[in-house]
Amino acid sequence: MRFELDEYAYLDSPLHRWEPRFKLIGLLVLIFAFAFIKDLRLVPVVLAIAATLYFLSRMPLSFLISRLRYPGFFLLGVILLLPFFSGETVIWQWGVLTLRQEGVLAMLLVVGRFLAIITTALILMGTTPFLTTVKTMRSLGLPSLIADMTLLTYRYLYDIAANLSTMQQAMRLRGFGRSPQKKYLPFMPDLRELKLLASLAGTLLVRSYEQSERIYKAMRLRGYGSEKFKVHPVYAGPTSSPATLRTWSGFGLVCTLLIATGLVVAEIL
Amino acid sequence: MHIPDGILPASVCIAGYAIAVPVTWYSLRQINRLKDPTEELPKASLLTAAFFIASSINIPVPPSSVHLVLNGLLGCVLGYFAFPAILVGLFFQAIMFGHGGLTTLGVDAVMMGIPALVASHIFQFRHVFRQKLGEKLATNVFAFLAGALGLGLAAVIFFFLVITNIPSGFDAQTERAAVYGLSLAHLPLMLIEGTFTLLLVMFLQRVKPELIERRG
Amino acid sequence: MSSTERLSQTSNTLQQIQLALEIKKLCFCYPDEPNVLHEISLLVKAGERIGVIGHNGCGKTTFFRLICGVLKPNDGEIVVFGEPILPGDFRPEIGLLFQNPDDQLFSASVREDVAFGPQNMGLPPEEVDLRVQEAIALTGLQTLSHRPPHHLSGGEKQMVAIAGVLAMRPRVMLYDEPSANLDLRARRRLIQFLQRSQETLLISAHDLELILEVCDRVILMDEGRIVADGNPHQVMGNQELMERHGLEKPHSLMPHVDSHHG
Amino acid sequence: MSSTERLSQTSNTLQQIQLALEIKKLCFCYPDEPNVLHEISLLVKAGERIGVIGHNGCGKTTFFRLICGVLKPNDGEIVVFGEPILPGDFRPEIGLLFQNPDDQLFSASVREDVAFGPQNMGLPPEEVDLRVQEAIALTGLQTLSHRPPHHLSGGEKQMVAIAGVLAMRPRVMLYDEPSANLDLRARRRLIQFLQRSQETLLISAHDLELILEVCDRVILMDEGRIVADGNPHQVMGNQELMERHGLEKPHSLMPHVDSHHG
């Protein structure tokens, strides 16, 4: 499992220097504009935009490819079926296999949109430290409870994942899931196994819950939720960037918004 | 069960957000009515992370294995925190693994989160039936129902969205039949999810009852 | 007001400034359990370094939680630098280091975590920055300040946790088992850090050698009472006393140990 | 077959029975990282009690995980009682105790947890019962057997975790930092337990005094290599060697320590 979100967030590129708020708005609007297109002729345009942005971000291609692997498989499953079952215009037939035109076109559209959106989303998340991303979302109106939950969840995901994998190792070392002599009924999970896995998941919940109680105490001792002092949000606002950067960032935002509008207009016409 | 980017048209994605936002707002309002919302925050966050990780546990179902969704259980344990928790969890699944996506986050949150809220209420019915069935049996029955229906509802929404939004050339009636058919095919999974939820609730009752007693 | 009265008032104030902690007849019990602490009284002078020893369940952790106001005593009083502790109060002048650093590093980066306390104190951003830099420099974390805490080693996490508490400029620091999860290198670094630190210290530890190296006074607790209080060499060197309360005399205080093993 | 040949075969077999562990040129690295273990070779006789020391990151934990087959070596071989370890094998004759007992306890009662291993071995219920009772008696947990392990103290959890491994009747036990989270009483109990135990032991610990009390041989590891192997008093008493590898000579091996502190 690769967890790292922001391992390339400290490179230097125009996209890394882009003011986080402008970047977030600009790229999100662009992503939705990508989702909006239905005209196949726009697919190359959309892919070209995404590719250019990724090139500008100076992140290695291997990063993108590693990110595409899992969702790619999932999409492949859905998509491979479309050309054969969807539509009426048969373009190729071999035995029971029938390739239909509408299906092929629909597949190209879905794949094109998917690639463009996922690449742009990766640029958005990959060029900003995660903490900055969440702070930016908060400054743009994300409720602070959700922002705080996101950051706390993020912080402890790694620890809890490590706990689970150690516990699973311990179970395997004591022979769990390794008894070959057991008879299995197809499509029926073994009740004993299910019960043990439920206690594994339950233990994970209990351990996390108990840790959260200790964390709350530690937070209280460092002033969290105290009434004596002015109550600050748990995490401070975004760091501001120098004014010279602002103009370029603003220019970048205007450009992306124009591109997005262009796409939508082209789609409607 | 996540809908990835690119499949749904923008209008459906936006509609997803249009439903997710007021549900989030409603959940937050209920949370702020709690005695001490600041105390609940670390608990909800760590449990969100734990649920997220626990859903990666492989459940062997010969000849293969499945992952559980656990949204029903999440509703039972987290109450009104369930919807924000699912939103946060799905956000991480989208950006870390590409399960789901940013454009479909609203849709996915509705698909998983509203059934979780329903499950949370189903689980509360155990108090109504406590006298009739006895404390233990009532808890077990409603834990099973919460788990099974949490998944079942999510499956119905999932297939409805996918089938109606993929150009198929089928007529509306065939599409409807396909939605029901595919959802029915999920019955065995509902049984497993329900059983797992029931076993887990029994475990928590034994080891840490306050996890299912607290009302959020 | 006569001059003698004024004089006695001044000397009172002086005495209060000198006293970091005044604990008077502190009692505590959890619901449905027998008393965990019985009438604990203790005076701690500013700048003292006190080791608190005793086996698990002797009340050390509860004692620390009472001092920093997380728990409410059933009876008795705790006065810190002249001001009584009220439960629920946020008193940045008392810092507590928890046993497991993971429980107290809850932010997404080291810098952010160290800034958490000062921000909650309502300090202006420049002051927060200043304190964060100061605490990070004190604990030697300069190179790590932008890293997420989950990437750090155990010893590094411990130092970040300490920095997070120090950034609030506590005058009394409570350390609960600070060396429990450290290897020898990290433990040595911690000992050197503790020896240099300026605050009044209370350190609870099973690691008696650490207490011998850092503290100038030791308190032995058993069943919720203070059963000995004095010079670390004298208290911990008293084999009969230590064994009576479930402890062992530290090896470094045994005169000719080789013969034991040889 | 000549009688000499037969004789040499017999003595070979005898020698194999005598050897609990044969580790030959073991190498291991995680992806994208330099070697964690370099050509580790080690012979362990049945019944030996070996302490494994070294600072964090020296490769101790990786070494243990390789021996019990959780990790797959990049090169080299591990033979346990004459049979090579294949990764993915379930080998109940090797038991591993994890550093944190919480990682190893997940059942709703102590009894169920101890029964987990024997049940997975496919033993008949009476045999499972017998082994559980035996393991519970060995670890002194009789009074706790119906409690959920999550409610026990750190020392009790440790003993439950040990019972869970012992119920599988391992012939080699690997203990990873067994005293890390224990207080002095629980640690003393553990030491007495280890001194009495019959299995071949490998114990990794920062707690050098524990190793001095339990082990008859010690291995010092640094940067993935075995840098010293021998009698615990000799290896750990060699101040220069210990300090070169980030460790400290244990206090109990220092002749006149009082003068250091006095």
PDB file of C-alpha atoms in Angstrom, chain C residues 111-254:
ATOM      1  CA  ARG C 111       6.116  22.657  13.341  1.00  0.00           C
ATOM      2  CA  GLU C 112       2.333  22.621  13.477  1.00  0.00           C
ATOM      3  CA  ASP C 113       2.391  20.375  16.494  1.00  0.00           C
ATOM      4  CA  VAL C 114       4.777  22.563  18.442  1.00  0.00           C
ATOM      5  CA  ALA C 115       2.637  25.611  17.574  1.00  0.00           C
ATOM      6  CA  PHE C 116      -0.571  23.990  18.844  1.00  0.00           C
ATOM      7  CA  GLY C 117      -0.156  25.006  22.493  1.00  0.00           C
ATOM      8  CA  PRO C 118       0.952  28.625  21.931  1.00  0.00           C
ATOM      9  CA  GLN C 119      -1.879  29.103  19.425  1.00  0.00           C
ATOM     10  CA  ASN C 120      -4.423  27.904  21.946  1.00  0.00           C
ATOM     11  CA  MET C 121      -2.969  30.312  24.480  1.00  0.00           C
ATOM     12  CA  GLY C 122      -4.187  33.077  22.182  1.00  0.00           C
ATOM     13  CA  LEU C 123      -0.726  34.469  21.507  1.00  0.00           C
ATOM     14  CA  PRO C 124      -0.163  36.683  18.456  1.00  0.00           C
ATOM     15  CA  PRO C 125       1.345  34.875  15.425  1.00  0.00           C
ATOM     16  CA  GLU C 126       4.825  36.420  15.804  1.00  0.00           C
ATOM     17  CA  GLU C 127       5.003  35.301  19.415  1.00  0.00           C
ATOM     18  CA  VAL C 128       3.849  31.826  18.386  1.00  0.00           C
ATOM     19  CA  ASP C 129       6.570  31.686  15.741  1.00  0.00           C
ATOM     20  CA  LEU C 130       9.179  32.825  18.212  1.00  0.00           C
ATOM     21  CA  ARG C 131       8.218  30.194  20.764  1.00  0.00           C
ATOM     22  CA  VAL C 132       8.085  27.448  18.185  1.00  0.00           C
ATOM     23  CA  GLN C 133      11.572  28.317  16.955  1.00  0.00           C
ATOM     24  CA  GLU C 134      12.862  28.458  20.499  1.00  0.00           C
ATOM     25  CA  ALA C 135      11.362  25.071  21.436  1.00  0.00           C
ATOM     26  CA  ILE C 136      12.564  23.464  18.225  1.00  0.00           C
ATOM     27  CA  ALA C 137      16.075  24.786  18.787  1.00  0.00           C
ATOM     28  CA  LEU C 138      16.112  23.590  22.419  1.00  0.00           C
ATOM     29  CA  THR C 139      15.193  20.069  21.387  1.00  0.00           C
ATOM     30  CA  GLY C 140      17.460  20.009  18.327  1.00  0.00           C
ATOM     31  CA  LEU C 141      14.669  19.420  15.807  1.00  0.00           C
ATOM     32  CA  GLN C 142      15.563  22.109  13.266  1.00  0.00           C
ATOM     33  CA  THR C 143      15.990  19.670  10.391  1.00  0.00           C
ATOM     34  CA  LEU C 144      12.700  17.897  11.046  1.00  0.00           C
ATOM     35  CA  SER C 145      10.313  20.802  11.418  1.00  0.00           C
ATOM     36  CA  HIS C 146       8.350  20.197   8.203  1.00  0.00           C
ATOM     37  CA  ARG C 147       8.148  16.417   8.483  1.00  0.00           C
ATOM     38  CA  PRO C 148       4.915  14.667   9.428  1.00  0.00           C
ATOM     39  CA  PRO C 149       5.269  13.093  12.896  1.00  0.00           C
ATOM     40  CA  HIS C 150       4.530   9.568  11.678  1.00  0.00           C
ATOM     41  CA  HIS C 151       7.834   9.510   9.771  1.00  0.00           C
ATOM     42  CA  LEU C 152       9.956  10.048  12.846  1.00  0.00           C
ATOM     43  CA  SER C 153      11.764   7.514  15.009  1.00  0.00           C
ATOM     44  CA  GLY C 154      10.699   6.876  18.594  1.00  0.00           C
ATOM     45  CA  GLY C 155      13.380   9.109  20.034  1.00  0.00           C
ATOM     46  CA  GLU C 156      12.602  11.935  17.624  1.00  0.00           C
ATOM     47  CA  LYS C 157       8.900  11.707  18.418  1.00  0.00           C
ATOM     48  CA  GLN C 158       9.710  11.987  22.096  1.00  0.00           C
ATOM     49  CA  MET C 159      11.693  15.187  21.489  1.00  0.00           C
ATOM     50  CA  VAL C 160       8.869  16.672  19.384  1.00  0.00           C
ATOM     51  CA  ALA C 161       6.422  15.902  22.168  1.00  0.00           C
ATOM     52  CA  ILE C 162       8.739  17.655  24.622  1.00  0.00           C
ATOM     53  CA  ALA C 163       9.081  20.639  22.274  1.00  0.00           C
ATOM     54  CA  GLY C 164       5.284  20.872  22.060  1.00  0.00           C
ATOM     55  CA  VAL C 165       5.061  21.219  25.819  1.00  0.00           C
ATOM     56  CA  LEU C 166       8.092  23.527  26.157  1.00  0.00           C
ATOM     57  CA  ALA C 167       6.654  25.965  23.599  1.00  0.00           C
ATOM     58  CA  MET C 168       4.080  26.867  26.238  1.00  0.00           C
ATOM     59  CA  ARG C 169       6.969  27.880  28.540  1.00  0.00           C
ATOM     60  CA  PRO C 170       5.927  25.736  31.478  1.00  0.00           C
ATOM     61  CA  ARG C 171       7.578  26.396  34.831  1.00  0.00           C
ATOM     62  CA  VAL C 172       6.866  22.891  36.114  1.00  0.00           C
ATOM     63  CA  MET C 173       7.381  19.913  33.827  1.00  0.00           C
ATOM     64  CA  LEU C 174       5.948  16.489  34.611  1.00  0.00           C
ATOM     65  CA  TYR C 175       7.538  13.601  32.733  1.00  0.00           C
ATOM     66  CA  ASP C 176       5.664  10.289  32.828  1.00  0.00           C
ATOM     67  CA  GLU C 177       8.060   7.428  32.005  1.00  0.00           C
ATOM     68  CA  PRO C 178      10.065   9.469  29.515  1.00  0.00           C
ATOM     69  CA  SER C 179      12.552   6.701  28.670  1.00  0.00           C
ATOM     70  CA  ALA C 180      10.097   3.811  28.353  1.00  0.00           C
ATOM     71  CA  ASN C 181      10.256   3.369  24.597  1.00  0.00           C
ATOM     72  CA  LEU C 182      13.733   4.677  23.853  1.00  0.00           C
ATOM     73  CA  ASP C 183      16.871   2.846  22.870  1.00  0.00           C
ATOM     74  CA  LEU C 184      20.102   3.577  24.692  1.00  0.00           C
ATOM     75  CA  ARG C 185      21.221   6.356  22.339  1.00  0.00           C
ATOM     76  CA  ALA C 186      17.942   8.234  22.500  1.00  0.00           C
ATOM     77  CA  ARG C 187      17.813   7.678  26.252  1.00  0.00           C
ATOM     78  CA  ARG C 188      21.292   9.140  26.684  1.00  0.00           C
ATOM     79  CA  ARG C 189      20.265  12.190  24.628  1.00  0.00           C
ATOM     80  CA  LEU C 190      17.143  12.583  26.797  1.00  0.00           C
ATOM     81  CA  ILE C 191      19.163  12.383  30.002  1.00  0.00           C
ATOM     82  CA  GLN C 192      21.523  15.084  28.761  1.00  0.00           C
ATOM     83  CA  PHE C 193      18.549  17.215  27.795  1.00  0.00           C
ATOM     84  CA  LEU C 194      16.928  16.784  31.200  1.00  0.00           C
ATOM     85  CA  GLN C 195      20.165  17.611  32.999  1.00  0.00           C
ATOM     86  CA  ARG C 196      20.363  20.920  31.132  1.00  0.00           C
ATOM     87  CA  SER C 197      16.704  21.895  31.464  1.00  0.00           C
ATOM     88  CA  GLN C 198      15.740  24.843  33.648  1.00  0.00           C
ATOM     89  CA  GLU C 199      12.202  24.024  34.781  1.00  0.00           C
ATOM     90  CA  THR C 200      11.143  22.428  38.008  1.00  0.00           C
ATOM     91  CA  LEU C 201      10.969  18.736  37.140  1.00  0.00           C
ATOM     92  CA  LEU C 202       8.900  15.822  38.353  1.00  0.00           C
ATOM     93  CA  ILE C 203       9.897  12.610  36.612  1.00  0.00           C
ATOM     94  CA  SER C 204       8.124   9.334  37.141  1.00  0.00           C
ATOM     95  CA  ALA C 205      10.155   6.387  35.890  1.00  0.00           C
ATOM     96  CA  HIS C 206      10.861   2.713  36.276  1.00  0.00           C
ATOM     97  CA  ASP C 207      14.270   3.594  34.917  1.00  0.00           C
ATOM     98  CA  LEU C 208      15.937   4.245  38.275  1.00  0.00           C
ATOM     99  CA  GLU C 209      19.328   4.900  36.724  1.00  0.00           C
ATOM    100  CA  LEU C 210      17.832   7.819  34.810  1.00  0.00           C
ATOM    101  CA  ILE C 211      16.484   9.264  38.053  1.00  0.00           C
ATOM    102  CA  LEU C 212      19.871   8.849  39.698  1.00  0.00           C
ATOM    103  CA  GLU C 213      21.488  10.793  36.881  1.00  0.00           C
ATOM    104  CA  VAL C 214      18.930  13.596  36.676  1.00  0.00           C
ATOM    105  CA  CYS C 215      17.198  14.166  40.017  1.00  0.00           C
ATOM    106  CA  ASP C 216      18.290  15.709  43.281  1.00  0.00           C
ATOM    107  CA  ARG C 217      15.387  14.350  45.298  1.00  0.00           C
ATOM    108  CA  VAL C 218      13.263  11.251  45.072  1.00  0.00           C
ATOM    109  CA  ILE C 219       9.797  10.297  46.275  1.00  0.00           C
ATOM    110  CA  LEU C 220       8.860   6.669  46.719  1.00  0.00           C
ATOM    111  CA  MET C 221       5.153   5.969  46.427  1.00  0.00           C
ATOM    112  CA  ASP C 222       3.215   2.863  47.339  1.00  0.00           C
ATOM    113  CA  GLU C 223      -0.529   2.309  47.563  1.00  0.00           C
ATOM    114  CA  GLY C 224      -1.273   5.963  47.116  1.00  0.00           C
ATOM    115  CA  ARG C 225       1.028   7.248  49.852  1.00  0.00           C
ATOM    116  CA  ILE C 226       4.444   8.799  49.873  1.00  0.00           C
ATOM    117  CA  VAL C 227       6.499   6.284  51.826  1.00  0.00           C
ATOM    118  CA  ALA C 228       9.917   7.880  51.432  1.00  0.00           C
ATOM    119  CA  ASP C 229      11.209  11.285  50.375  1.00  0.00           C
ATOM    120  CA  GLY C 230      14.826  12.314  50.240  1.00  0.00           C
ATOM    121  CA  ASN C 231      18.198  12.094  48.567  1.00  0.00           C
ATOM    122  CA  PRO C 232      18.090   9.655  45.620  1.00  0.00           C
ATOM    123  CA  HIS C 233      21.222   7.788  46.720  1.00  0.00           C
ATOM    124  CA  GLN C 234      19.915   7.327  50.210  1.00  0.00           C
ATOM    125  CA  VAL C 235      16.361   6.310  49.290  1.00  0.00           C
ATOM    126  CA  MET C 236      17.201   4.085  46.373  1.00  0.00           C
ATOM    127  CA  GLY C 237      20.295   2.712  48.097  1.00  0.00           C
ATOM    128  CA  ASN C 238      18.148   1.358  50.923  1.00  0.00           C
ATOM    129  CA  GLN C 239      17.649  -2.174  49.689  1.00  0.00           C
ATOM    130  CA  GLU C 240      15.262  -3.176  52.437  1.00  0.00           C
ATOM    131  CA  LEU C 241      13.001  -0.144  51.798  1.00  0.00           C
ATOM    132  CA  MET C 242      13.040  -0.609  48.016  1.00  0.00           C
ATOM    133  CA  GLU C 243      12.190  -4.295  48.174  1.00  0.00           C
ATOM    134  CA  ARG C 244       9.417  -3.729  50.671  1.00  0.00           C
ATOM    135  CA  HIS C 245       7.701  -1.563  48.048  1.00  0.00           C
ATOM    136  CA  GLY C 246       8.166  -3.805  45.047  1.00  0.00           C
ATOM    137  CA  LEU C 247      11.293  -2.150  43.688  1.00  0.00           C
ATOM    138  CA  GLU C 248      14.914  -3.111  43.314  1.00  0.00           C
ATOM    139  CA  LYS C 249      17.969  -1.230  44.341  1.00  0.00           C
ATOM    140  CA  PRO C 250      19.552   0.092  41.128  1.00  0.00           C
ATOM    141  CA  HIS C 251      22.616  -1.807  39.988  1.00  0.00           C
ATOM    142  CA  SER C 252      24.770   1.286  39.971  1.00  0.00           C
ATOM    143  CA  LEU C 253      24.269   1.618  43.731  1.00  0.00           C
ATOM    144  CA  MET C 254      25.433  -1.917  44.475  1.00  0.00           C
TER     145      MET C 254
END
